CSV table of C-alpha atoms in Angstrom, one decimal:
chain,number,residue,atom,x,y,z
O,1,MET,CA,0.0,0.0,0.0
O,2,SER,CA,2.8,2.4,0.9
O,3,ASN,CA,4.7,1.6,-2.3
O,4,ASN,CA,1.6,2.4,-4.4
O,5,LEU,CA,1.1,5.7,-2.6
O,6,HIS,CA,4.7,6.6,-3.2
O,7,GLN,CA,4.5,5.9,-6.9
O,8,ALA,CA,1.2,7.8,-7.3
O,9,GLY,CA,2.7,10.8,-5.4
O,10,VAL,CA,5.9,10.8,-7.6
O,11,LYS,CA,3.8,10.6,-10.7
O,12,LEU,CA,1.6,13.6,-9.6
O,13,LEU,CA,4.6,15.7,-8.7
O,14,LYS,CA,6.2,15.0,-12.1
O,15,GLN,CA,3.1,16.1,-13.9
O,16,LEU,CA,3.1,19.3,-11.9
O,17,SER,CA,6.8,19.9,-12.8
O,18,ARG,CA,6.3,18.9,-16.5
O,19,HIS,CA,3.2,21.1,-17.0
O,20,SER,CA,4.1,23.9,-14.6
O,21,ASP,CA,3.3,26.6,-17.3
O,22,VAL,CA,-0.3,25.4,-17.6
O,23,VAL,CA,-0.7,25.2,-13.8
O,24,MET,CA,0.7,28.8,-13.3
O,25,ASP,CA,-1.5,30.1,-16.1
O,26,ALA,CA,-4.5,28.6,-14.4
O,27,TYR,CA,-3.4,30.0,-11.0
O,28,LEU,CA,-2.9,33.6,-12.3
O,29,ALA,CA,-5.8,33.8,-14.7
O,30,GLY,CA,-8.2,31.8,-12.5
O,31,SER,CA,-9.1,29.3,-15.3
O,32,VAL,CA,-7.4,27.5,-18.3
O,33,ASN,CA,-7.9,28.6,-21.9
O,34,GLU,CA,-8.3,25.2,-23.5
O,35,GLN,CA,-7.6,26.6,-27.0
O,36,THR,CA,-4.1,27.9,-26.1
O,37,HIS,CA,-2.9,24.6,-24.6
O,38,ASP,CA,-2.5,21.1,-25.8
O,39,ALA,CA,-5.8,19.1,-25.3
O,40,ALA,CA,-3.9,15.9,-24.3
O,41,VAL,CA,-2.0,17.8,-21.5
O,42,ILE,CA,-5.2,19.3,-20.2
O,43,GLU,CA,-6.9,15.9,-20.2
O,44,LYS,CA,-3.9,14.4,-18.2
O,45,LEU,CA,-4.1,17.2,-15.6
O,46,ARG,CA,-7.9,16.8,-15.3
O,47,LYS,CA,-7.6,13.0,-14.8
O,48,SER,CA,-4.9,13.5,-12.2
O,49,GLY,CA,-7.2,15.8,-10.2
O,50,ILE,CA,-5.1,19.0,-10.7
O,51,LEU,CA,-7.8,20.7,-12.9
O,52,TRP,CA,-11.5,20.4,-12.5
O,53,ARG,CA,-14.6,21.8,-14.1
O,54,PRO,CA,-17.3,23.1,-11.7
O,55,GLU,CA,-20.1,23.1,-14.2
O,56,PRO,CA,-20.4,21.5,-17.7
O,57,ASP,CA,-20.3,24.9,-19.4
O,58,GLU,CA,-17.6,26.4,-17.1
O,59,GLU,CA,-13.9,26.6,-17.8
O,60,LEU,CA,-11.3,24.3,-16.1
O,61,ARG,CA,-9.9,25.6,-12.8
O,62,LEU,CA,-7.2,24.5,-10.4
O,63,LYS,CA,-8.3,22.2,-7.5
O,64,ARG,CA,-8.5,24.0,-4.2
O,65,SER,CA,-5.7,21.9,-2.7
O,66,VAL,CA,-3.2,22.8,-5.5
O,67,ARG,CA,-4.1,26.5,-5.3
O,68,ALA,CA,-3.6,26.4,-1.5
O,69,LEU,CA,-0.2,24.8,-2.0
O,70,LEU,CA,0.8,27.5,-4.5
O,71,GLU,CA,-0.5,30.3,-2.3
O,72,GLU,CA,1.4,29.0,0.7
O,73,ALA,CA,4.7,28.5,-1.3
O,74,LEU,CA,4.5,31.9,-3.1
O,75,SER,CA,3.2,33.8,0.0
O,76,ASP,CA,0.5,35.3,-2.3
O,77,GLU,CA,-1.0,38.4,-0.6
O,78,ARG,CA,-4.2,37.9,-2.6
O,79,ASN,CA,-5.0,34.9,-0.5
O,80,ARG,CA,-7.7,35.8,2.0
O,81,GLN,CA,-8.9,32.3,2.8
O,82,ILE,CA,-8.7,31.4,6.5
O,83,ASP,CA,-9.8,28.0,7.9
O,84,ALA,CA,-11.8,28.8,11.0
O,85,ASN,CA,-13.3,25.4,11.4
O,86,VAL,CA,-11.6,24.5,14.7
O,87,GLY,CA,-14.4,22.3,16.0
O,88,SER,CA,-13.9,19.6,13.3
O,89,ALA,CA,-10.2,19.5,14.0
O,90,PHE,CA,-10.9,19.0,17.8
O,91,SER,CA,-13.3,16.1,17.1
O,92,THR,CA,-10.9,14.5,14.7
O,93,ILE,CA,-8.0,14.7,17.2
O,94,LYS,CA,-10.1,13.2,20.0
O,95,THR,CA,-11.3,10.3,17.7
O,96,LEU,CA,-7.8,9.4,16.6
O,97,ALA,CA,-6.6,9.5,20.2
O,98,ASP,CA,-9.4,7.0,21.2
O,99,HIS,CA,-8.4,4.8,18.2
O,100,TYR,CA,-4.8,4.8,19.4
O,101,LYS,CA,-5.8,3.9,23.0
O,102,GLU,CA,-8.0,1.1,21.8
O,103,ALA,CA,-5.3,-0.4,19.6
O,104,ARG,CA,-2.8,-0.1,22.4
O,105,HIS,CA,-5.1,-1.8,24.8
O,106,ASN,CA,-5.7,-4.6,22.3
O,107,ILE,CA,-1.9,-5.0,21.9
O,108,ASP,CA,-2.2,-4.2,18.2
O,109,TYR,CA,1.1,-2.3,17.9
O,110,GLY,CA,1.0,-1.9,14.1
O,111,ALA,CA,-2.4,-0.2,14.2
O,112,ALA,CA,-1.4,1.8,17.2
O,113,GLU,CA,1.7,3.2,15.4
O,114,ALA,CA,-0.5,4.0,12.4
O,115,TYR,CA,-3.1,5.9,14.5
O,116,LEU,CA,-0.3,7.7,16.4
O,117,ALA,CA,1.2,8.8,13.1
O,118,ASP,CA,-2.2,10.1,11.8
O,119,LEU,CA,-2.7,11.9,15.2
O,120,ASN,CA,0.7,13.6,14.9
O,121,GLU,CA,-0.1,14.6,11.4
O,122,HIS,CA,-3.5,16.1,12.3
O,123,VAL,CA,-2.2,18.0,15.4
O,124,TYR,CA,0.7,19.4,13.5
O,125,SER,CA,-1.4,20.2,10.5
O,126,PHE,CA,-3.9,22.0,12.7
O,127,THR,CA,-1.3,24.1,14.5
O,128,ASP,CA,0.4,24.9,11.2
O,129,SER,CA,-3.0,25.9,9.7
O,130,LEU,CA,-3.6,28.1,12.7
O,131,ARG,CA,-0.2,29.8,12.4
O,132,TYR,CA,-0.8,30.2,8.7
O,133,SER,CA,-4.1,31.9,9.3
O,134,ILE,CA,-2.4,34.3,11.7
O,135,ARG,CA,0.3,35.1,9.2
O,136,VAL,CA,-2.4,35.8,6.5
O,137,LEU,CA,-4.1,38.2,8.9
O,138,TRP,CA,-0.9,40.0,9.8
O,139,GLY,CA,0.0,40.2,6.0
O,140,ARG,CA,-3.4,41.9,5.4
O,141,ILE,CA,-2.9,44.3,8.3
O,142,ASN,CA,0.6,45.3,7.4
O,143,ASN,CA,-0.5,45.9,3.8
O,144,GLU,CA,-3.5,47.8,5.1
O,145,PHE,CA,-5.7,45.8,2.8
O,146,GLY,CA,-3.9,47.2,-0.2
O,147,TYR,CA,-5.4,44.6,-2.6
O,148,VAL,CA,-8.6,46.6,-2.7
O,149,GLY,CA,-8.8,50.2,-4.0
O,150,SER,CA,-11.5,52.0,-2.0
O,151,ILE,CA,-12.0,52.9,1.6
O,152,SER,CA,-15.3,51.2,1.7
O,153,ALA,CA,-13.8,48.0,0.4
O,154,LYS,CA,-11.0,48.2,3.0
O,155,ILE,CA,-13.7,48.5,5.7
O,156,ARG,CA,-15.5,45.5,4.4
O,157,GLU,CA,-12.3,43.5,4.3
O,158,ASN,CA,-11.5,44.6,7.9
O,159,GLU,CA,-14.9,43.5,9.1
O,160,LEU,CA,-14.4,40.2,7.3
O,161,ALA,CA,-11.1,39.7,9.1
O,162,GLN,CA,-12.7,40.6,12.4
O,163,SER,CA,-15.4,38.0,11.9
O,164,GLN,CA,-12.8,35.4,11.0
O,165,VAL,CA,-10.8,36.3,14.2
O,166,SER,CA,-14.0,36.0,16.3
O,167,GLU,CA,-14.7,32.6,14.7
O,168,LEU,CA,-11.1,31.4,15.5
O,169,LEU,CA,-11.3,32.5,19.1
O,170,ASN,CA,-14.8,30.9,19.5
O,171,GLY,CA,-13.5,27.7,18.0
O,172,LEU,CA,-10.4,27.7,20.2
O,173,GLU,CA,-12.6,27.9,23.3
O,174,MET,CA,-13.8,24.4,22.4
O,175,PHE,CA,-10.4,23.0,23.3
O,176,GLN,CA,-10.9,21.8,26.9
O,177,PHE,CA,-7.5,20.7,28.0
O,178,SER,CA,-9.0,19.0,31.0
O,179,GLU,CA,-10.9,16.8,28.6
O,180,LEU,CA,-7.8,16.2,26.5
O,181,SER,CA,-5.9,15.3,29.6
O,182,ASP,CA,-8.5,12.7,30.5
O,183,THR,CA,-8.3,11.4,27.0
O,184,ALA,CA,-4.5,11.1,27.1
O,185,GLY,CA,-4.6,9.4,30.6
O,186,ASP,CA,-1.1,8.2,31.6
O,187,ILE,CA,0.1,7.6,28.1
O,188,ARG,CA,3.3,9.7,27.7
O,189,GLU,CA,3.0,10.1,23.9
O,190,LEU,CA,-0.6,11.4,24.1
O,191,ARG,CA,0.2,13.7,27.0
O,192,ARG,CA,3.2,15.2,25.2
O,193,LEU,CA,1.2,15.7,22.0
O,194,LEU,CA,-2.3,16.7,23.3
O,195,VAL,CA,-1.5,18.5,26.5
O,196,THR,CA,2.1,19.9,26.5
O,197,ASN,CA,2.7,20.8,22.9
O,198,LEU,CA,-0.9,21.7,21.9
O,199,GLN,CA,-1.6,23.8,24.9
O,200,GLU,CA,1.7,25.8,24.5
O,201,THR,CA,1.0,26.4,20.8
O,202,LEU,CA,-2.6,27.4,21.4
O,203,SER,CA,-1.7,29.8,24.2
O,204,GLN,CA,0.8,31.6,21.9
O,205,CYS,CA,-1.7,31.7,19.1
O,206,ILE,CA,-4.5,33.1,21.3
O,207,GLN,CA,-2.2,35.9,22.5
O,208,GLU,CA,-1.2,36.7,18.9
O,209,ILE,CA,-4.8,36.6,17.7
O,210,SER,CA,-5.7,39.1,20.5
O,211,ALA,CA,-3.0,41.4,19.2
O,212,VAL,CA,-4.4,41.0,15.7
O,213,GLN,CA,-7.9,41.9,16.9
O,214,GLY,CA,-6.7,45.1,18.6
O,215,ARG,CA,-4.8,46.1,15.4
O,216,LEU,CA,-7.8,45.5,13.3
O,217,LEU,CA,-10.0,47.7,15.5
O,218,GLU,CA,-7.4,50.4,15.3
O,219,LEU,CA,-7.3,50.2,11.5
O,220,LEU,CA,-11.0,50.2,11.3
O,221,GLY,CA,-11.2,53.4,13.3
O,222,ARG,CA,-8.6,55.0,11.0
O,223,PHE,CA,-10.5,53.9,7.9
O,224,ARG,CA,-13.8,55.3,9.2
O,225,GLN,CA,-12.1,58.6,9.9
O,226,ILE,CA,-10.7,58.8,6.4
O,227,GLN,CA,-14.1,57.8,5.0
O,228,GLY,CA,-15.8,60.5,7.0
O,229,ARG,CA,-13.4,63.2,5.8
O,230,THR,CA,-13.7,61.9,2.2
O,231,ARG,CA,-17.5,62.1,2.4
O,232,LEU,CA,-17.3,65.6,3.7
O,233,LEU,CA,-15.0,66.6,0.8
O,234,LYS,CA,-17.2,64.9,-1.8
O,235,GLY,CA,-20.2,66.6,-0.4
O,236,PHE,CA,-18.6,70.0,-0.7
O,237,LEU,CA,-17.5,69.2,-4.3
O,238,LEU,CA,-21.1,68.1,-5.1
O,239,HIS,CA,-22.4,71.3,-3.6
O,240,THR,CA,-20.0,73.4,-5.8
O,241,ASP,CA,-21.1,71.4,-8.9
O,242,LEU,CA,-24.8,72.0,-8.2
O,243,HIS,CA,-24.1,75.7,-7.4
O,244,PRO,CA,-21.4,76.9,-9.7
O,245,ASP,CA,-21.9,80.5,-8.6
O,246,TYR,CA,-21.2,79.7,-5.0
O,247,GLN,CA,-18.7,82.1,-3.4
O,248,PRO,CA,-17.6,81.8,0.3
O,249,ASP,CA,-18.4,84.7,2.5
O,250,ASP,CA,-15.7,87.0,3.8
O,251,HIS,CA,-15.7,85.7,7.4
O,252,VAL,CA,-13.2,88.2,8.5
O,253,ALA,CA,-15.7,90.9,8.0
O,254,HIS,CA,-18.2,89.2,10.2
O,255,LYS,CA,-18.7,90.2,13.8
O,256,PHE,CA,-18.7,86.6,15.1
O,257,VAL,CA,-16.4,84.2,13.3
O,258,PRO,CA,-17.8,80.6,13.2
O,259,LYS,CA,-15.9,78.1,15.2
O,260,LEU,CA,-15.3,76.0,12.1
O,261,PHE,CA,-13.1,78.8,10.8
O,262,ASN,CA,-11.5,79.7,14.1
O,263,CYS,CA,-9.5,76.5,14.6
O,264,ALA,CA,-6.1,77.8,13.4
O,265,GLU,CA,-3.1,77.4,15.6
O,266,ALA,CA,-1.6,80.4,17.3
O,267,ILE,CA,1.1,82.1,15.2
O,268,ILE,CA,3.2,82.9,18.3
O,269,LYS,CA,3.6,79.8,20.5
O,270,PRO,CA,3.5,80.1,24.3
O,271,ALA,CA,6.8,81.1,25.8
O,272,SER,CA,8.8,78.4,27.5
O,273,VAL,CA,12.2,78.2,29.2
O,274,ASP,CA,15.0,77.0,27.0
O,275,VAL,CA,17.1,75.0,29.4
O,276,ASN,CA,19.5,73.9,26.7
O,277,ASN,CA,20.7,77.5,26.0
O,278,ALA,CA,24.0,78.0,27.8
O,279,SER,CA,23.8,81.8,27.6
O,280,HIS,CA,20.7,81.8,29.9
O,281,GLU,CA,22.3,79.6,32.5
O,282,LEU,CA,23.2,82.4,34.9
O,283,ILE,CA,19.8,84.1,34.6
O,284,LEU,CA,18.0,80.8,35.3
O,285,LEU,CA,20.2,80.1,38.3
O,286,ASP,CA,19.6,83.5,39.8
O,287,THR,CA,15.8,83.1,39.2
O,288,VAL,CA,15.7,79.7,40.9
O,289,ALA,CA,17.8,81.0,43.8
O,290,ARG,CA,15.4,83.9,44.4
O,291,ILE,CA,12.5,81.5,44.3
O,292,LYS,CA,14.0,79.3,47.0
O,293,THR,CA,15.2,82.1,49.2
O,294,ILE,CA,13.2,82.5,52.5
O,295,SER,CA,14.1,85.8,54.2
O,296,ARG,CA,12.8,86.6,57.7
O,297,ASP,CA,14.7,89.8,58.1
O,298,LEU,CA,11.6,91.9,57.5
O,299,LEU,CA,9.5,90.0,60.0
O,300,PRO,CA,8.9,91.9,63.3
O,301,ALA,CA,10.7,90.4,66.3
O,302,LYS,CA,8.5,89.0,69.0
O,303,VAL,CA,9.3,90.2,72.5
O,304,ARG,CA,8.1,88.2,75.5
O,305,GLU,CA,6.8,90.1,78.4
O,306,HIS,CA,8.7,87.9,80.9
O,307,ASP,CA,11.2,85.1,80.6
O,308,VAL,CA,9.9,81.6,80.8
O,309,SER,CA,12.2,79.1,82.4
O,310,MET,CA,12.2,75.4,81.6
O,311,THR,CA,13.7,72.7,83.8
O,312,MET,CA,14.5,69.2,82.6
O,313,THR,CA,13.6,66.6,85.2
O,314,ALA,CA,13.5,62.8,85.2
O,315,VAL,CA,10.4,61.1,83.9
O,316,GLU,CA,8.2,59.9,86.7
O,317,ASP,CA,7.2,56.2,86.7
O,318,PHE,CA,3.5,55.5,86.4
O,319,ASP,CA,1.5,52.3,86.5
O,320,ILE,CA,-1.6,51.4,84.5
O,321,PRO,CA,-4.0,49.6,86.9
O,322,ASP,CA,-5.3,46.3,85.6
O,323,ASN,CA,-8.9,45.9,84.6
O,324,PRO,CA,-11.0,44.6,87.6
O,325,LEU,CA,-12.8,42.2,85.3
O,326,LYS,CA,-9.5,40.8,84.0
O,327,LEU,CA,-8.3,40.3,87.6
O,328,ALA,CA,-11.5,38.5,88.5
O,329,VAL,CA,-11.0,36.1,85.5
O,330,ASP,CA,-7.4,35.5,86.6
O,331,GLU,CA,-8.8,34.5,90.1
O,332,TYR,CA,-11.2,32.2,88.3
O,333,PHE,CA,-8.4,30.5,86.5
O,334,CYS,CA,-6.4,30.1,89.8
O,335,ALA,CA,-9.5,28.6,91.5
O,336,VAL,CA,-9.7,26.0,88.8
O,337,ILE,CA,-6.0,25.2,89.3
O,338,ASP,CA,-6.5,24.9,93.1
O,339,SER,CA,-9.6,22.7,92.8
O,340,GLY,CA,-8.5,20.6,89.9
O,341,VAL,CA,-12.1,19.9,88.8
O,342,ARG,CA,-14.3,21.2,85.9
O,343,GLN,CA,-16.0,24.4,86.9
O,344,SER,CA,-18.7,26.5,85.1
O,345,ALA,CA,-18.0,30.2,84.6
O,346,LEU,CA,-21.5,31.2,85.4
O,347,GLU,CA,-21.6,29.1,88.5
O,348,TYR,CA,-18.4,30.7,89.7
O,349,LEU,CA,-19.9,34.2,88.9
O,350,GLU,CA,-23.0,33.4,91.0
O,351,GLU,CA,-21.1,31.6,93.8
O,352,HIS,CA,-18.8,34.6,94.4
O,353,LYS,CA,-21.6,37.1,93.8
O,354,LEU,CA,-19.6,39.1,91.3
O,355,HIS,CA,-21.4,42.2,89.9
O,356,TRP,CA,-20.3,41.7,86.2
O,357,ALA,CA,-22.9,41.0,83.5
O,358,SER,CA,-23.0,37.4,82.5
O,359,GLU,CA,-22.2,38.1,78.8
O,360,ASN,CA,-19.2,40.4,79.6
O,361,TRP,CA,-18.0,37.7,82.1
O,362,LEU,CA,-18.1,34.9,79.4
O,363,TYR,CA,-16.4,37.1,76.8
O,364,GLN,CA,-13.6,37.9,79.2
O,365,VAL,CA,-13.2,34.2,80.2
O,366,ILE,CA,-12.9,33.2,76.6
O,367,GLY,CA,-10.6,36.1,75.8
O,368,GLY,CA,-8.4,35.3,78.8
O,369,TYR,CA,-8.1,31.7,77.7
O,370,GLU,CA,-7.3,32.6,74.1
O,371,GLY,CA,-4.8,35.2,75.3
O,372,LEU,CA,-2.7,32.7,77.2
O,373,PRO,CA,0.7,31.7,75.8
O,374,ASP,CA,0.7,28.4,74.0
O,375,GLU,CA,2.7,26.7,76.7
O,376,HIS,CA,0.2,27.8,79.4
O,377,LYS,CA,-2.9,27.2,77.3
O,378,ALA,CA,-1.9,23.5,77.0
O,379,TYR,CA,-2.6,23.0,80.7
O,380,PHE,CA,-6.3,24.0,80.3
O,381,GLU,CA,-9.4,22.9,78.4
O,382,LEU,CA,-12.3,25.2,77.6
O,383,GLU,CA,-15.6,23.8,76.4
O,384,PRO,CA,-18.5,26.1,75.3
O,385,ILE,CA,-22.0,25.0,76.5
O,386,GLY,CA,-24.9,26.0,74.2
O,387,HIS,CA,-27.2,24.9,71.5
O,388,PRO,CA,-27.6,25.5,67.7
O,389,ASP,CA,-29.7,28.5,66.6
O,390,PRO,CA,-33.2,27.4,65.7
O,391,VAL,CA,-33.5,29.9,62.8
O,392,TYR,CA,-30.1,30.4,61.3
O,393,ASN,CA,-28.2,27.3,60.3
O,394,GLY,CA,-24.6,27.0,61.3
O,395,ASN,CA,-24.8,29.4,64.3
O,396,PHE,CA,-24.0,28.0,67.8
O,397,MET,CA,-25.5,30.0,70.7
O,398,ILE,CA,-23.2,29.9,73.8
O,399,HIS,CA,-24.8,30.4,77.2
O,400,ASP,CA,-21.9,29.1,79.4
O,401,VAL,CA,-18.4,27.8,79.3
O,402,GLU,CA,-16.6,25.2,81.4
O,403,LEU,CA,-12.9,25.2,82.3
O,404,TRP,CA,-10.8,22.4,83.7
O,405,LEU,CA,-7.2,21.2,83.7
O,406,ALA,CA,-6.0,19.2,80.8
């Protein structure tokens, strides 16, 4: 089978080489003039699939695959065809990956190698097609759509390119690398091909397509600006053609000059310092020195009615008294240590007849426990006593705490 394909491919390439003048005439003219070429040669090219006739009464044309080969090899700027069908490529890649996994599972190494070769070819063809589409877009942008003559045609070409960019981006969103990762599994060849290489290539292409999209929007704005000015000029020319006796008024003699005619730039530009002129250096330094000078010679002197003496003494020590509530909580902790048994905070409050509010007392007990150093906290255990809130799920209402030695 491989030998037959090799012979057929060599035969096809030889025909392209032998009849290159006919192929290039068809490429440049769009069709073949059968009267200017040998009928036998044209028949050979038609049977080989190089030329084809769309309709019985139409002229022979080049097959799309041959034209695409020439457009790619010649870097023809007239080519505006972009393959935005990304979904079909994604489905084909997944299908071939499943074929490869099945053949590998069935220990059919010959079929597995064939499927892997096809999968490599489809992945690399897809990435090459994507890069080619981006190159075509950049070529159209750098040429500013120079293959069309009017501004309106440039705008239409720009909008076409933007729609193609949107289709490419929408199609690339179909590539879910989590799904491809699941498809590849733990097979090293598939992970290298479908996850590592493909993800890196698509990330670079998406960034470049985003840059292309921004450049297209910038070009579209400039084209529309030119179009607006051109329409204004054409409208004025049409007005002068319809009114040949039109003479512009003397706007200088008017009392109020219209804003349209009052947009000229000033003849004398605003003055500015020339810091590069060496002859002005001394003047500039003197000006800056005067700006920064602060003189208090003219200020009236303030005279005090009597002298004020100031004596430096040592700073007196002072103590900040502890919070009584904190001291009471410390005594509660000491009582737990002395007794060595579990003790309720509210029972201790009622037993010692402390005047603190129960809520403040519980907050201070919890805060005192949480404020202990880690080595001291390890000697205690604090358990909140309460019940879940009946209305709001997840809230635990604490009405007492118990403290004991760990």
